[in-house]
Short mmCIF file of C-alpha atoms and ligand atoms in Angstrom, two decimals:
data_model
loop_
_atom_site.label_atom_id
_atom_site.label_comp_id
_atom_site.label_asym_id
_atom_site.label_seq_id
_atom_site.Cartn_x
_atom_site.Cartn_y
_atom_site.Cartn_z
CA UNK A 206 224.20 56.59 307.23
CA UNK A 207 225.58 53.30 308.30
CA UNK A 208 229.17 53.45 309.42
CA UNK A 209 231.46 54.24 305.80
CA UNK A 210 234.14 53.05 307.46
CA UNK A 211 233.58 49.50 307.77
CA UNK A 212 235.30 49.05 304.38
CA UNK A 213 238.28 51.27 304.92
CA UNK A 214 238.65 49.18 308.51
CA UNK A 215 238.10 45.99 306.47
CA UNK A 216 240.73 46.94 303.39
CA UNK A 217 243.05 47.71 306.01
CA UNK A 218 243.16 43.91 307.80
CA UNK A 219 243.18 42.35 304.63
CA UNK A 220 245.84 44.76 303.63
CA UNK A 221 248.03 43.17 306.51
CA UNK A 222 247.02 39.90 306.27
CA UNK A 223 248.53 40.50 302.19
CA UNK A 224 251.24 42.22 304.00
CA UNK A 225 252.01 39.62 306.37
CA UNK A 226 251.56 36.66 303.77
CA UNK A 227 254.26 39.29 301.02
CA UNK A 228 256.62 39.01 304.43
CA UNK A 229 256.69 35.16 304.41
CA UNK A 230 257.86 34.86 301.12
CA UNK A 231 261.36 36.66 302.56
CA UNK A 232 263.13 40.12 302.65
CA UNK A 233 263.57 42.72 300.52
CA UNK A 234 262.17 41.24 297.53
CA UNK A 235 258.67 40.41 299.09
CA UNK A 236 258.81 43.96 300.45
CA UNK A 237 259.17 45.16 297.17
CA UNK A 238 256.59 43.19 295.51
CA UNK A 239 253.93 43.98 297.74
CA UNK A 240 252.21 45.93 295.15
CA UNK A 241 251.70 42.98 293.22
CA UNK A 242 250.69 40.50 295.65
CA UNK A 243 249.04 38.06 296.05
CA UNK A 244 249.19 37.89 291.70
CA UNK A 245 251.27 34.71 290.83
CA UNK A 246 254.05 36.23 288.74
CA UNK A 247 254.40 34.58 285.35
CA UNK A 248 257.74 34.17 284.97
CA UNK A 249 260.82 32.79 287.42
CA UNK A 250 262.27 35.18 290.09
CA UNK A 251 266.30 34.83 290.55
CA UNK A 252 267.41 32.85 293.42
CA UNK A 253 266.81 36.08 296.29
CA UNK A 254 269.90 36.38 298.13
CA UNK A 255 269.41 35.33 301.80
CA UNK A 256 269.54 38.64 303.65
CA UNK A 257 268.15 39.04 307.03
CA UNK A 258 264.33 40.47 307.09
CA UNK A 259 264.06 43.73 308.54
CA UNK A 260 262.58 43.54 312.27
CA UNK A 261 258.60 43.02 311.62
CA UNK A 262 257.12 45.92 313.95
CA UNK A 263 254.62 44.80 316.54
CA UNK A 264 251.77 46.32 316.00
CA UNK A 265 251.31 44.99 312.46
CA UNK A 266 249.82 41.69 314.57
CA UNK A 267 248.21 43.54 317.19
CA UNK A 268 243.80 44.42 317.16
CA UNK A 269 242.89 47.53 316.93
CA UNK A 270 242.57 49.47 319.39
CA UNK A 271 243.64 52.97 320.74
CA UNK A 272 247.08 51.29 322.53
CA UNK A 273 247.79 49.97 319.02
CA UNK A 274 246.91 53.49 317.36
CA UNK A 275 249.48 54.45 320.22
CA UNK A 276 252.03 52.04 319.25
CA UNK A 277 252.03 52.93 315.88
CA UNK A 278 252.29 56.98 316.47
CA UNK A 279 255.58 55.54 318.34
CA UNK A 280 256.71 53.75 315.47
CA UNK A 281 256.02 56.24 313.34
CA UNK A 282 258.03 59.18 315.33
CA UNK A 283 260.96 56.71 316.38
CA UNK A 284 261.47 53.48 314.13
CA UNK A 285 259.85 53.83 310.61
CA UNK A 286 263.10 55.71 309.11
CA UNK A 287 264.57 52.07 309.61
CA UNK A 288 262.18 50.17 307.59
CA UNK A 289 260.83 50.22 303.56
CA UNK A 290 258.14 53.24 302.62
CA UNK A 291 255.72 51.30 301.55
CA UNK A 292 255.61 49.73 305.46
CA UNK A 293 255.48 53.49 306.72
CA UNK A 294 252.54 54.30 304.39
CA UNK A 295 250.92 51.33 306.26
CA UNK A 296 251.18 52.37 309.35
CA UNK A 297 249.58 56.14 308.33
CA UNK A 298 246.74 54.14 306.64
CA UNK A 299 246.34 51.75 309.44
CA UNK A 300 247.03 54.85 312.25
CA UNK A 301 244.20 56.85 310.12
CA UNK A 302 241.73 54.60 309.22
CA UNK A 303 241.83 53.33 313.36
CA UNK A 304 241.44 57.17 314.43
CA UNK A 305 238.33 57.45 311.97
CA UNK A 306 236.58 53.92 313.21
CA UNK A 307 236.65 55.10 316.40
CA UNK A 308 235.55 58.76 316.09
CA UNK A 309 232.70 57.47 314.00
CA UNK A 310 231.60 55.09 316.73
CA UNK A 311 231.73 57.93 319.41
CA UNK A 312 230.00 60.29 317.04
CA UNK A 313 227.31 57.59 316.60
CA UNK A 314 227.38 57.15 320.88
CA UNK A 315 227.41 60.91 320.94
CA UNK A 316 230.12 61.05 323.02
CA UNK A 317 232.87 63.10 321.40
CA UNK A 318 233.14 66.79 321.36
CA UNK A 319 233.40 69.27 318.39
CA UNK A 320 236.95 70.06 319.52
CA UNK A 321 238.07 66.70 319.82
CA UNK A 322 236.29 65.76 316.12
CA UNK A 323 237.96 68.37 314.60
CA UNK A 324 241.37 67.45 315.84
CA UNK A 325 240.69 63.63 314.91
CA UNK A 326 239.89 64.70 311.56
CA UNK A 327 242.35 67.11 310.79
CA UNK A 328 245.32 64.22 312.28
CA UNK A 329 244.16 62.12 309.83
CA UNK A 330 243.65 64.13 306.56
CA UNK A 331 246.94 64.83 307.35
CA UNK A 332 247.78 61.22 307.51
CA UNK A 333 246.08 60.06 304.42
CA UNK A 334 247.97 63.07 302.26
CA UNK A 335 251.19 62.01 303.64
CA UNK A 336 250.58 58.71 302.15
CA UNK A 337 249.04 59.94 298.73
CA UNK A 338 252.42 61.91 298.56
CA UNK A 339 254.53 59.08 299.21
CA UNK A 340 255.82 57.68 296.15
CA UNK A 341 256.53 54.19 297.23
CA UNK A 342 252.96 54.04 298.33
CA UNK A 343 251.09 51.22 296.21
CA UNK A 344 248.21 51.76 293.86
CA UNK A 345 245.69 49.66 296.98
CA UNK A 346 247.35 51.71 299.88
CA UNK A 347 246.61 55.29 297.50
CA UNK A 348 242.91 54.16 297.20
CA UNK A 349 242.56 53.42 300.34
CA UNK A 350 244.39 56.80 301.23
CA UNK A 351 241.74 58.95 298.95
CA UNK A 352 238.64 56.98 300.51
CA UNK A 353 239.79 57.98 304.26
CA UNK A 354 240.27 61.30 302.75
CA UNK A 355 236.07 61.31 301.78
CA UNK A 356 235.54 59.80 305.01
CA UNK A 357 236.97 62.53 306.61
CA UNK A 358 234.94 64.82 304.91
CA UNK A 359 231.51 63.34 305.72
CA UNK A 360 232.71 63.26 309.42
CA UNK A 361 232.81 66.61 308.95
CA UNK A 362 229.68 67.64 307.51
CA UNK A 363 228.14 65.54 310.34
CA UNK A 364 230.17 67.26 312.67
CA UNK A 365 227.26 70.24 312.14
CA UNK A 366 224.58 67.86 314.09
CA UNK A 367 226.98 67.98 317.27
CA UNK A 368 226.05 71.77 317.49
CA UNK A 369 222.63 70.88 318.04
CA UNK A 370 222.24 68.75 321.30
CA UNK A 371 219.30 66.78 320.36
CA UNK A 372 217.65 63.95 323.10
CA UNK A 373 217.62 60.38 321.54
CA UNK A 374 214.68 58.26 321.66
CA UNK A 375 215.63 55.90 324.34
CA UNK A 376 216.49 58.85 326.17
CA UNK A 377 212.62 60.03 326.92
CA UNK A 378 211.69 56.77 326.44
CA UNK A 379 209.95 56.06 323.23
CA UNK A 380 209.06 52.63 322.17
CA UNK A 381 210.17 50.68 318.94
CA UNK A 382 208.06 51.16 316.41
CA UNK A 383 206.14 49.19 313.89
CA UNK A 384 207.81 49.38 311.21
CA UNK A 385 205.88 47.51 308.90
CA UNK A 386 203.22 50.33 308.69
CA UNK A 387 205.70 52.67 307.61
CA UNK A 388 206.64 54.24 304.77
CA UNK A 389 210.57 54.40 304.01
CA UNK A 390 211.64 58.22 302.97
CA UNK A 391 211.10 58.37 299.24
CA UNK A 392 213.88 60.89 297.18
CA UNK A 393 215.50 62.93 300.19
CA UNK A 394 213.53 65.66 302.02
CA UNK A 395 212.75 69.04 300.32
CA UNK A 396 210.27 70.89 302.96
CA UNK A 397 209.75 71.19 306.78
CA UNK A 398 206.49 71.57 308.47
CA UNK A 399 205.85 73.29 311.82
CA UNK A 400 203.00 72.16 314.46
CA UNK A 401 202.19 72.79 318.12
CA UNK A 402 200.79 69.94 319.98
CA UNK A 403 198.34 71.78 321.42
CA UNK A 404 198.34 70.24 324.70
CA UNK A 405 199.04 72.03 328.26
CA UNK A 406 200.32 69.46 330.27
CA UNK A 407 204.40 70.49 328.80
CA UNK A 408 203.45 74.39 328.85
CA UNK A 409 206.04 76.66 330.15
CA UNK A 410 204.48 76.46 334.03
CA UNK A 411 204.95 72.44 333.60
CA UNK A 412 208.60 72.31 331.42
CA UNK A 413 210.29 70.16 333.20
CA UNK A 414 212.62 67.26 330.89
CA UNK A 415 210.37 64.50 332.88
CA UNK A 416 207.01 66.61 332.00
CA UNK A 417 208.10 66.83 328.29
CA UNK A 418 209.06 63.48 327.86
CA UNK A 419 205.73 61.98 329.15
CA UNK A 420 204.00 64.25 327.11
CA UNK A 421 205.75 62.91 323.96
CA UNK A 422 204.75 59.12 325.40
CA UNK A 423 201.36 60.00 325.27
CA UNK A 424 201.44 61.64 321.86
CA UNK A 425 203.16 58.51 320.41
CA UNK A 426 200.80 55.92 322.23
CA UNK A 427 198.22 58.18 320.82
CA UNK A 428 199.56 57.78 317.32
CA UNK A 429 200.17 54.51 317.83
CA UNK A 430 197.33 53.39 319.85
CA UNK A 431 194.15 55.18 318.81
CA UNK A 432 191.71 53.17 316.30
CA UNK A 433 191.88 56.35 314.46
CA UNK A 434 195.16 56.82 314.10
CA UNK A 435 197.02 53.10 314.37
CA UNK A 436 199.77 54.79 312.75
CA UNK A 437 203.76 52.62 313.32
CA UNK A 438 205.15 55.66 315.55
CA UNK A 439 204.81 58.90 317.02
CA UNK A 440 203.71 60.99 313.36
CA UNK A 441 206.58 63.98 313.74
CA UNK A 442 210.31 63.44 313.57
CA UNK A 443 211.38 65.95 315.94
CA UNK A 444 209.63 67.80 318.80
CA UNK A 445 211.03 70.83 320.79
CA UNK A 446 209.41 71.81 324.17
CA UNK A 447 209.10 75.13 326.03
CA UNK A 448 212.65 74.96 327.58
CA UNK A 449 214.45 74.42 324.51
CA UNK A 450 215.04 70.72 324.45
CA UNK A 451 215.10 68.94 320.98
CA UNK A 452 213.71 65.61 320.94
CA UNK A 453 214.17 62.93 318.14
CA UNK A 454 211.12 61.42 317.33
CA UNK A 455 210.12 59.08 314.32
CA UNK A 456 213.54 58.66 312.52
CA UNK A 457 214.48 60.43 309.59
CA UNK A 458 214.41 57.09 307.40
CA UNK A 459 210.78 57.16 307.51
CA UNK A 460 207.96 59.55 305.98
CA UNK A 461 205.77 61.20 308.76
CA UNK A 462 202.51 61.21 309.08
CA UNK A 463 201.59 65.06 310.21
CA UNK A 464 200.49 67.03 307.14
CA UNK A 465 198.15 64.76 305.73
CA UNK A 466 198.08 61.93 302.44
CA UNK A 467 200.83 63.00 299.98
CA UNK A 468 201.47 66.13 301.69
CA UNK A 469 203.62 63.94 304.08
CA UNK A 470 206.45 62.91 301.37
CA UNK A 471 209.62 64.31 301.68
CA UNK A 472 208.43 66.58 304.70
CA UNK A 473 209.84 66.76 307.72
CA UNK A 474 207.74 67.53 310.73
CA UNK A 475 208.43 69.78 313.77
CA UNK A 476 206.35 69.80 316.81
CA UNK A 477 206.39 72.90 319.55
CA UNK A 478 205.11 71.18 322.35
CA UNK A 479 202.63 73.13 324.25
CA UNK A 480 199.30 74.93 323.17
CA UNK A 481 200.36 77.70 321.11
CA UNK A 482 196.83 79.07 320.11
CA UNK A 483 196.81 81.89 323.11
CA UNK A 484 200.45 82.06 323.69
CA UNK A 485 203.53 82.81 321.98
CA UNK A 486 206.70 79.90 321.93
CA UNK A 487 208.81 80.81 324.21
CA UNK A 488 212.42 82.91 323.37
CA UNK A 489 214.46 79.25 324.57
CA UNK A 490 211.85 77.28 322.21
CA UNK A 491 212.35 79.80 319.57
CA UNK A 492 216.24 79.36 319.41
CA UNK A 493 216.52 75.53 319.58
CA UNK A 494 213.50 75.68 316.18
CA UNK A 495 216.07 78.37 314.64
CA UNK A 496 219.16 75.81 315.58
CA UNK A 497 217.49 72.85 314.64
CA UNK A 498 216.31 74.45 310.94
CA UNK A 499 219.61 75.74 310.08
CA UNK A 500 220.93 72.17 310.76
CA UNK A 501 218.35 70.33 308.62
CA UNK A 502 218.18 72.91 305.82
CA UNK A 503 221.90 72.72 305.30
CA UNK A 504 222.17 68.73 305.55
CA UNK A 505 218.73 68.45 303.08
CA UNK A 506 219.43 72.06 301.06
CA UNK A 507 215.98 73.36 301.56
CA UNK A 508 215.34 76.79 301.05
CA UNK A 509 213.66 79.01 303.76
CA UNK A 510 210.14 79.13 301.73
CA UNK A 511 210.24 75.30 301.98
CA UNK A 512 209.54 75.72 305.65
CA UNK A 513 205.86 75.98 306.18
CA UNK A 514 203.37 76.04 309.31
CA UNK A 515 200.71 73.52 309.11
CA UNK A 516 198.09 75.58 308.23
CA UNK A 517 199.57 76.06 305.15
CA UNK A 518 198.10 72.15 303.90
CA UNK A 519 195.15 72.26 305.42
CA UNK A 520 192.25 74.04 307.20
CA UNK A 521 193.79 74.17 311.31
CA UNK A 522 195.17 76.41 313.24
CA UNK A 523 198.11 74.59 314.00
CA UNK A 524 200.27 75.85 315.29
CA UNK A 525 198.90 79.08 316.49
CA UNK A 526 198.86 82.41 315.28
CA UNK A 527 202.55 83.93 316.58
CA UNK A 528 204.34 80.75 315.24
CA UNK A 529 202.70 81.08 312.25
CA UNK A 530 203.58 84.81 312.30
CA UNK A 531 207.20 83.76 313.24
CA UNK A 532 207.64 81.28 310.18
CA UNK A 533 206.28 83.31 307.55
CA UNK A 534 208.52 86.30 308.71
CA UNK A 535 211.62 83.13 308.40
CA UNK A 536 214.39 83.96 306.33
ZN1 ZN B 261 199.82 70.43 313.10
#
Protein backbone atom coordinates (compact mmCIF):
# COMPACT_ATOMS: atom_id res chain seq x y z
CA UNK A 1 0.00 0.00 0.00
CA UNK A 2 1.48 3.32 -0.82
CA UNK A 3 1.36 5.78 2.01
CA UNK A 4 -2.86 6.79 2.46
CA UNK A 5 -1.83 9.57 4.08
CA UNK A 6 -0.37 11.67 1.54
CA UNK A 7 -3.84 13.14 0.92
CA UNK A 8 -4.90 13.70 4.47
CA UNK A 9 -1.16 15.51 4.85
CA UNK A 10 -1.94 17.32 1.57
CA UNK A 11 -5.81 18.46 2.57
CA UNK A 12 -4.36 19.63 5.63
CA UNK A 13 -1.69 22.40 3.97
CA UNK A 14 -4.13 23.46 1.63
CA UNK A 15 -6.53 23.63 4.48
CA UNK A 16 -4.14 26.37 6.03
CA UNK A 17 -3.12 27.94 3.16
CA UNK A 18 -7.45 28.51 2.80
CA UNK A 19 -7.13 29.27 6.39
CA UNK A 20 -4.47 31.68 6.17
CA UNK A 21 -5.86 33.40 2.87
CA UNK A 22 -9.93 33.42 5.14
CA UNK A 23 -7.48 35.36 7.88
CA UNK A 24 -6.42 38.12 5.41
CA UNK A 25 -9.68 39.09 4.57
CA UNK A 26 -9.97 40.34 8.57
CA UNK A 27 -11.40 39.18 11.98
CA UNK A 28 -14.21 37.62 13.06
CA UNK A 29 -16.08 37.61 9.96
CA UNK A 30 -13.35 35.73 7.86
CA UNK A 31 -13.18 33.36 10.83
CA UNK A 32 -16.60 32.70 10.47
CA UNK A 33 -16.76 32.22 6.86
CA UNK A 34 -14.15 29.82 6.63
CA UNK A 35 -16.52 27.17 5.73
CA UNK A 36 -17.28 28.85 2.67
CA UNK A 37 -14.06 29.92 1.43
CA UNK A 38 -12.50 30.47 -1.03
CA UNK A 39 -16.44 30.61 -2.87
CA UNK A 40 -16.97 34.30 -3.99
CA UNK A 41 -20.15 35.17 -2.11
CA UNK A 42 -22.87 36.51 -4.39
CA UNK A 43 -24.13 39.17 -2.69
CA UNK A 44 -22.45 42.38 -0.63
CA UNK A 45 -21.14 41.79 2.97
CA UNK A 46 -21.86 44.90 5.48
CA UNK A 47 -19.04 47.15 6.09
CA UNK A 48 -17.16 44.51 9.01
CA UNK A 49 -16.53 46.52 11.94
CA UNK A 50 -12.74 46.99 12.47
CA UNK A 51 -12.04 44.79 15.48
CA UNK A 52 -8.65 43.59 16.28
CA UNK A 53 -7.84 39.86 14.82
CA UNK A 54 -7.37 37.42 17.38
CA UNK A 55 -3.47 36.57 17.88
CA UNK A 56 -2.69 34.09 14.75
CA UNK A 57 -0.95 31.04 16.68
CA UNK A 58 2.49 30.11 15.45
CA UNK A 59 2.44 27.00 14.41
CA UNK A 60 -0.26 27.54 11.78
CA UNK A 61 3.06 28.84 9.56
CA UNK A 62 5.40 26.44 10.84
CA UNK A 63 6.47 22.69 8.62
CA UNK A 64 5.66 19.85 9.97
CA UNK A 65 7.44 18.31 12.06
CA UNK A 66 7.34 16.64 15.58
CA UNK A 67 8.39 20.30 17.41
CA UNK A 68 5.36 21.67 15.54
CA UNK A 69 3.12 18.53 16.58
CA UNK A 70 4.66 19.74 20.03
CA UNK A 71 3.69 23.23 19.66
CA UNK A 72 0.37 22.54 18.83
CA UNK A 73 -0.33 19.89 21.88
CA UNK A 74 0.78 23.28 23.81
CA UNK A 75 -1.67 25.29 22.16
CA UNK A 76 -4.10 23.00 22.45
CA UNK A 77 -3.75 22.40 26.48
CA UNK A 78 -2.99 26.24 27.16
CA UNK A 79 -4.27 28.83 24.44
CA UNK A 80 -7.08 27.36 22.17
CA UNK A 81 -9.96 28.32 24.83
CA UNK A 82 -8.93 31.94 23.58
CA UNK A 83 -9.48 31.53 19.99
CA UNK A 84 -12.75 30.45 17.49
CA UNK A 85 -13.64 26.40 17.36
CA UNK A 86 -13.32 26.02 14.12
CA UNK A 87 -9.29 27.13 14.66
CA UNK A 88 -9.17 24.41 17.56
CA UNK A 89 -10.62 21.71 15.25
CA UNK A 90 -7.57 22.68 13.07
CA UNK A 91 -5.14 22.19 15.20
CA UNK A 92 -6.65 18.39 16.22
CA UNK A 93 -6.75 17.74 12.42
CA UNK A 94 -3.41 19.19 11.78
CA UNK A 95 -1.94 17.57 15.41
CA UNK A 96 -3.58 14.10 14.03
CA UNK A 97 -3.00 13.90 10.63
CA UNK A 98 1.09 14.96 11.59
CA UNK A 99 1.09 12.00 14.29
CA UNK A 100 -0.27 9.53 11.48
CA UNK A 101 2.40 10.80 8.59
CA UNK A 102 4.93 10.08 10.74
CA UNK A 103 3.95 6.72 12.30
CA UNK A 104 3.29 5.56 8.78
CA UNK A 105 6.78 6.51 7.67
CA UNK A 106 8.37 4.66 10.72
CA UNK A 107 6.08 1.72 10.18
CA UNK A 108 7.28 1.70 6.53
CA UNK A 109 11.26 2.14 8.07
CA UNK A 110 10.23 -0.48 10.58
CA UNK A 111 11.26 1.39 13.25
CA UNK A 112 8.36 1.88 15.65
CA UNK A 113 7.20 -0.53 18.21
CA UNK A 114 3.71 -2.15 18.75
CA UNK A 115 3.42 -0.15 21.99
CA UNK A 116 4.31 3.01 20.63
CA UNK A 117 1.76 2.33 17.34
CA UNK A 118 -0.87 1.66 19.47
CA UNK A 119 -0.53 4.75 21.55
CA UNK A 120 -0.09 6.93 18.23
CA UNK A 121 -3.18 5.54 17.02
CA UNK A 122 -5.33 5.58 19.83
CA UNK A 123 -4.06 9.76 20.45
CA UNK A 124 -5.33 10.36 17.32
CA UNK A 125 -8.72 8.52 16.94
CA UNK A 126 -9.21 10.39 19.81
CA UNK A 127 -8.29 13.52 18.05
CA UNK A 128 -10.25 13.07 14.93
CA UNK A 129 -13.65 12.25 17.19
CA UNK A 130 -13.07 15.31 19.11
CA UNK A 131 -13.30 17.17 15.95
CA UNK A 132 -16.29 15.15 14.34
CA UNK A 133 -18.04 16.16 17.70
CA UNK A 134 -17.30 19.66 17.47
CA UNK A 135 -20.06 21.50 16.09
CA UNK A 136 -18.31 24.49 14.71
CA UNK A 137 -16.17 22.07 12.82
CA UNK A 138 -16.72 22.69 8.91
CA UNK A 139 -18.13 20.21 6.46
CA UNK A 140 -13.92 19.95 4.80
CA UNK A 141 -12.38 19.75 8.40
CA UNK A 142 -15.34 16.67 9.27
CA UNK A 143 -14.16 14.82 6.06
CA UNK A 144 -10.98 15.15 6.67
CA UNK A 145 -11.70 14.09 10.41
CA UNK A 146 -13.57 10.66 9.18
CA UNK A 147 -10.64 9.86 6.58
CA UNK A 148 -7.87 10.06 9.53
CA UNK A 149 -10.34 8.03 11.36
CA UNK A 150 -9.94 5.02 8.31
CA UNK A 151 -6.41 5.77 8.34
CA UNK A 152 -6.17 4.90 11.70
CA UNK A 153 -7.75 1.81 11.19
CA UNK A 154 -5.54 0.42 8.39
CA UNK A 155 -2.52 1.42 10.65
CA UNK A 156 -3.93 -0.88 12.70
CA UNK A 157 -4.57 -3.86 10.79
CA UNK A 158 -0.93 -3.43 9.63
CA UNK A 159 0.08 -3.14 13.01
CA UNK A 160 -0.36 -7.32 12.89
CA UNK A 161 2.90 -7.51 10.45
CA UNK A 162 5.02 -5.83 13.38
CA UNK A 163 4.43 -9.14 15.35
CA UNK A 164 6.23 -10.95 12.84
CA UNK A 165 9.92 -9.66 12.56
CA UNK A 166 10.53 -10.39 9.03
CA UNK A 167 14.33 -9.51 7.28
CA UNK A 168 13.93 -7.06 4.28
CA UNK A 169 15.55 -7.66 1.09
CA UNK A 170 18.36 -5.27 1.27
CA UNK A 171 18.92 -6.69 4.50
CA UNK A 172 20.45 -10.26 3.14
CA UNK A 173 21.23 -8.64 0.23
CA UNK A 174 19.05 -9.44 -2.68
CA UNK A 175 19.34 -7.69 -5.92
CA UNK A 176 16.62 -5.59 -7.84
CA UNK A 177 14.83 -7.48 -9.92
CA UNK A 178 13.69 -7.51 -13.47
CA UNK A 179 10.69 -6.51 -13.41
CA UNK A 180 9.71 -6.61 -16.81
CA UNK A 181 9.53 -10.49 -16.75
CA UNK A 182 7.13 -10.39 -14.10
CA UNK A 183 3.81 -10.89 -13.67
CA UNK A 184 1.88 -8.21 -11.40
CA UNK A 185 -0.48 -10.16 -8.67
CA UNK A 186 -3.75 -10.72 -10.46
CA UNK A 187 -7.19 -10.56 -7.92
CA UNK A 188 -5.53 -10.78 -4.31
CA UNK A 189 -4.05 -14.07 -3.01
CA UNK A 190 -6.31 -17.03 -2.01
CA UNK A 191 -3.69 -20.04 -1.27
CA UNK A 192 -0.14 -20.55 0.19
CA UNK A 193 2.29 -23.10 -0.92
CA UNK A 194 5.03 -24.70 1.19
CA UNK A 195 8.63 -25.87 -0.24
CA UNK A 196 12.03 -26.82 1.18
CA UNK A 197 14.96 -25.77 -0.78
CA UNK A 198 16.49 -28.78 -0.53
CA UNK A 199 19.90 -27.64 -0.17
CA UNK A 200 22.42 -28.32 2.93
CA UNK A 201 24.58 -25.57 2.90
CA UNK A 202 21.70 -23.42 5.54
CA UNK A 203 20.93 -26.83 7.51
CA UNK A 204 20.67 -26.56 11.17
CA UNK A 205 24.73 -27.45 11.67
CA UNK A 206 25.34 -24.31 9.17
CA UNK A 207 22.27 -21.67 10.48
CA UNK A 208 23.98 -18.91 10.90
CA UNK A 209 22.00 -15.27 9.51
CA UNK A 210 25.28 -14.89 7.12
CA UNK A 211 24.92 -18.77 6.01
CA UNK A 212 21.15 -18.22 5.29
CA UNK A 213 21.41 -15.20 3.53
CA UNK A 214 24.03 -16.49 0.98
CA UNK A 215 22.07 -19.35 0.51
CA UNK A 216 19.05 -17.23 -0.57
CA UNK A 217 21.74 -15.25 -3.07
CA UNK A 218 22.41 -18.28 -4.69
CA UNK A 219 18.83 -19.45 -5.00
CA UNK A 220 17.87 -16.05 -6.55
CA UNK A 221 20.99 -15.87 -8.98
CA UNK A 222 19.86 -19.32 -9.73
CA UNK A 223 16.38 -18.16 -10.60
CA UNK A 224 17.59 -15.42 -12.14
CA UNK A 225 20.60 -16.61 -13.81
CA UNK A 226 20.12 -20.15 -15.09
CA UNK A 227 19.17 -20.52 -19.00
CA UNK A 228 16.53 -22.67 -17.58
CA UNK A 229 15.07 -20.67 -15.35
CA UNK A 230 15.81 -16.74 -16.49
CA UNK A 231 13.01 -16.00 -14.32
CA UNK A 232 12.92 -11.63 -12.98
CA UNK A 233 13.66 -12.73 -9.18
CA UNK A 234 14.17 -15.21 -6.67
CA UNK A 235 10.60 -17.54 -7.54
CA UNK A 236 9.21 -17.59 -3.62
CA UNK A 237 8.06 -14.56 -1.67
CA UNK A 238 9.18 -15.52 1.63
CA UNK A 239 11.79 -18.01 2.93
CA UNK A 240 12.30 -19.10 6.62
CA UNK A 241 15.59 -20.88 7.64
CA UNK A 242 16.42 -23.40 10.39
CA UNK A 243 16.80 -20.71 13.17
CA UNK A 244 13.61 -19.12 12.68
CA UNK A 245 14.43 -16.10 10.61
CA UNK A 246 11.76 -14.87 8.04
CA UNK A 247 13.10 -13.52 4.97
CA UNK A 248 11.18 -11.37 2.35
CA UNK A 249 11.80 -12.49 -0.91
CA UNK A 250 10.05 -11.62 -4.32
CA UNK A 251 7.48 -8.93 -3.19
CA UNK A 252 4.02 -9.56 -2.66
CA UNK A 253 3.01 -7.31 -5.79
CA UNK A 254 4.20 -9.94 -8.00
CA UNK A 255 2.99 -13.65 -8.87
CA UNK A 256 5.72 -16.31 -8.02
CA UNK A 257 7.01 -18.63 -9.94
CA UNK A 258 7.22 -21.97 -7.53
CA UNK A 259 4.21 -24.20 -8.24
CA UNK A 260 4.29 -24.30 -11.78
CA UNK A 261 2.13 -22.43 -15.05
CA UNK A 262 -1.25 -21.27 -13.64
CA UNK A 263 -0.78 -22.97 -10.48
CA UNK A 264 1.35 -19.86 -9.54
CA UNK A 265 -1.68 -17.18 -9.56
CA UNK A 266 -2.77 -15.90 -6.51
CA UNK A 267 -0.31 -18.28 -4.52
CA UNK A 268 1.95 -17.35 -2.25
CA UNK A 269 5.10 -19.32 -1.82
CA UNK A 270 7.01 -20.36 1.35
CA UNK A 271 10.41 -21.79 1.32
CA UNK A 272 12.00 -23.88 4.51
CA UNK A 273 15.43 -23.53 3.75
CA UNK A 274 17.36 -26.62 4.24
CA UNK A 275 16.89 -30.28 2.86
CA UNK A 276 13.90 -31.51 4.48
CA UNK A 277 13.68 -35.00 2.72
CA UNK A 278 15.62 -36.94 5.80
CA UNK A 279 14.98 -34.46 8.46
CA UNK A 280 12.27 -32.83 10.18
CA UNK A 281 12.08 -28.54 10.27
CA UNK A 282 13.25 -27.63 13.15
CA UNK A 283 10.78 -26.55 16.44
CA UNK A 284 12.29 -22.50 15.85
CA UNK A 285 11.50 -23.03 11.94
CA UNK A 286 8.23 -24.49 12.79
CA UNK A 287 7.02 -21.42 14.90
CA UNK A 288 8.17 -18.52 12.65
CA UNK A 289 5.97 -20.84 9.42
CA UNK A 290 3.02 -20.94 12.15
CA UNK A 291 3.66 -16.92 12.83
CA UNK A 292 4.16 -16.05 9.45
CA UNK A 293 0.70 -18.09 8.20
CA UNK A 294 -1.46 -16.66 10.77
CA UNK A 295 -0.23 -13.20 9.57
CA UNK A 296 -0.86 -13.79 5.84
CA UNK A 297 -4.08 -15.78 6.25
CA UNK A 298 -5.64 -13.00 8.25
CA UNK A 299 -4.36 -10.01 5.93
CA UNK A 300 -5.47 -12.30 2.54
CA UNK A 301 -8.54 -14.38 4.49
CA UNK A 302 -7.41 -17.74 3.36
CA UNK A 303 -8.65 -20.62 4.98
CA UNK A 304 -6.31 -23.32 6.50
CA UNK A 305 -7.10 -25.94 3.50
CA UNK A 306 -5.82 -23.18 1.17
CA UNK A 307 -2.39 -23.90 2.54
CA UNK A 308 -0.85 -26.68 0.60
CA UNK A 309 2.73 -28.44 0.37
CA UNK A 310 4.09 -28.56 -3.04
CA UNK A 311 3.51 -31.89 -3.72
CA UNK A 312 0.11 -31.23 -3.76
CA UNK A 313 0.54 -29.55 -7.76
CA UNK A 314 2.80 -31.71 -8.92
CA UNK A 315 4.79 -34.98 -8.85
CA UNK A 316 8.03 -33.90 -6.07
CA UNK A 317 8.71 -34.45 -2.94
CA UNK A 318 9.02 -31.07 -1.94
CA UNK A 319 9.17 -30.39 0.79
CA UNK A 320 9.77 -33.62 2.53
CA UNK A 321 7.73 -36.00 4.17
CA UNK A 322 7.35 -34.43 8.04
CA UNK A 323 6.48 -30.95 6.53
CA UNK A 324 4.18 -32.40 4.46
CA UNK A 325 2.89 -34.39 7.48
CA UNK A 326 2.93 -31.07 9.47
CA UNK A 327 0.73 -29.07 6.85
CA UNK A 328 -1.82 -31.51 6.22
CA UNK A 329 -2.31 -32.00 10.07
CA UNK A 330 -2.64 -27.57 9.84
CA UNK A 331 -5.60 -26.22 11.27
ZN1 LIG B 1 8.86 -26.95 -3.95
Amino acid sequence: MKRPDEGAFGAAFLSSRVFRLCARLGGALALSALAACPSTPIYSEPEPVPIAAPERPAWLKEPLSWKKLEQIEQWIDHDSSRHSRELVAEAELQLNEGRMYFTRRDLDAGSVSRETLTVRVENAKAGFTKVLDNPAASSGQRVRAESGLRLCGVLMSTQKAQDVAIIKRAQWGARPARTGNMTPLKGGWSRITIHHSAETSSDPDGGSFEDSANTLRLIQKYHMDDPDHRWGDIGYHFAIDSGGRIFELRELQWQGAHAGGNNNQQNIGICMLGNLLKRSPTPAALKSLQLLLKDLRGKYRIPAERVAPHNEYGSTQCPGPSLTAWIKNYK
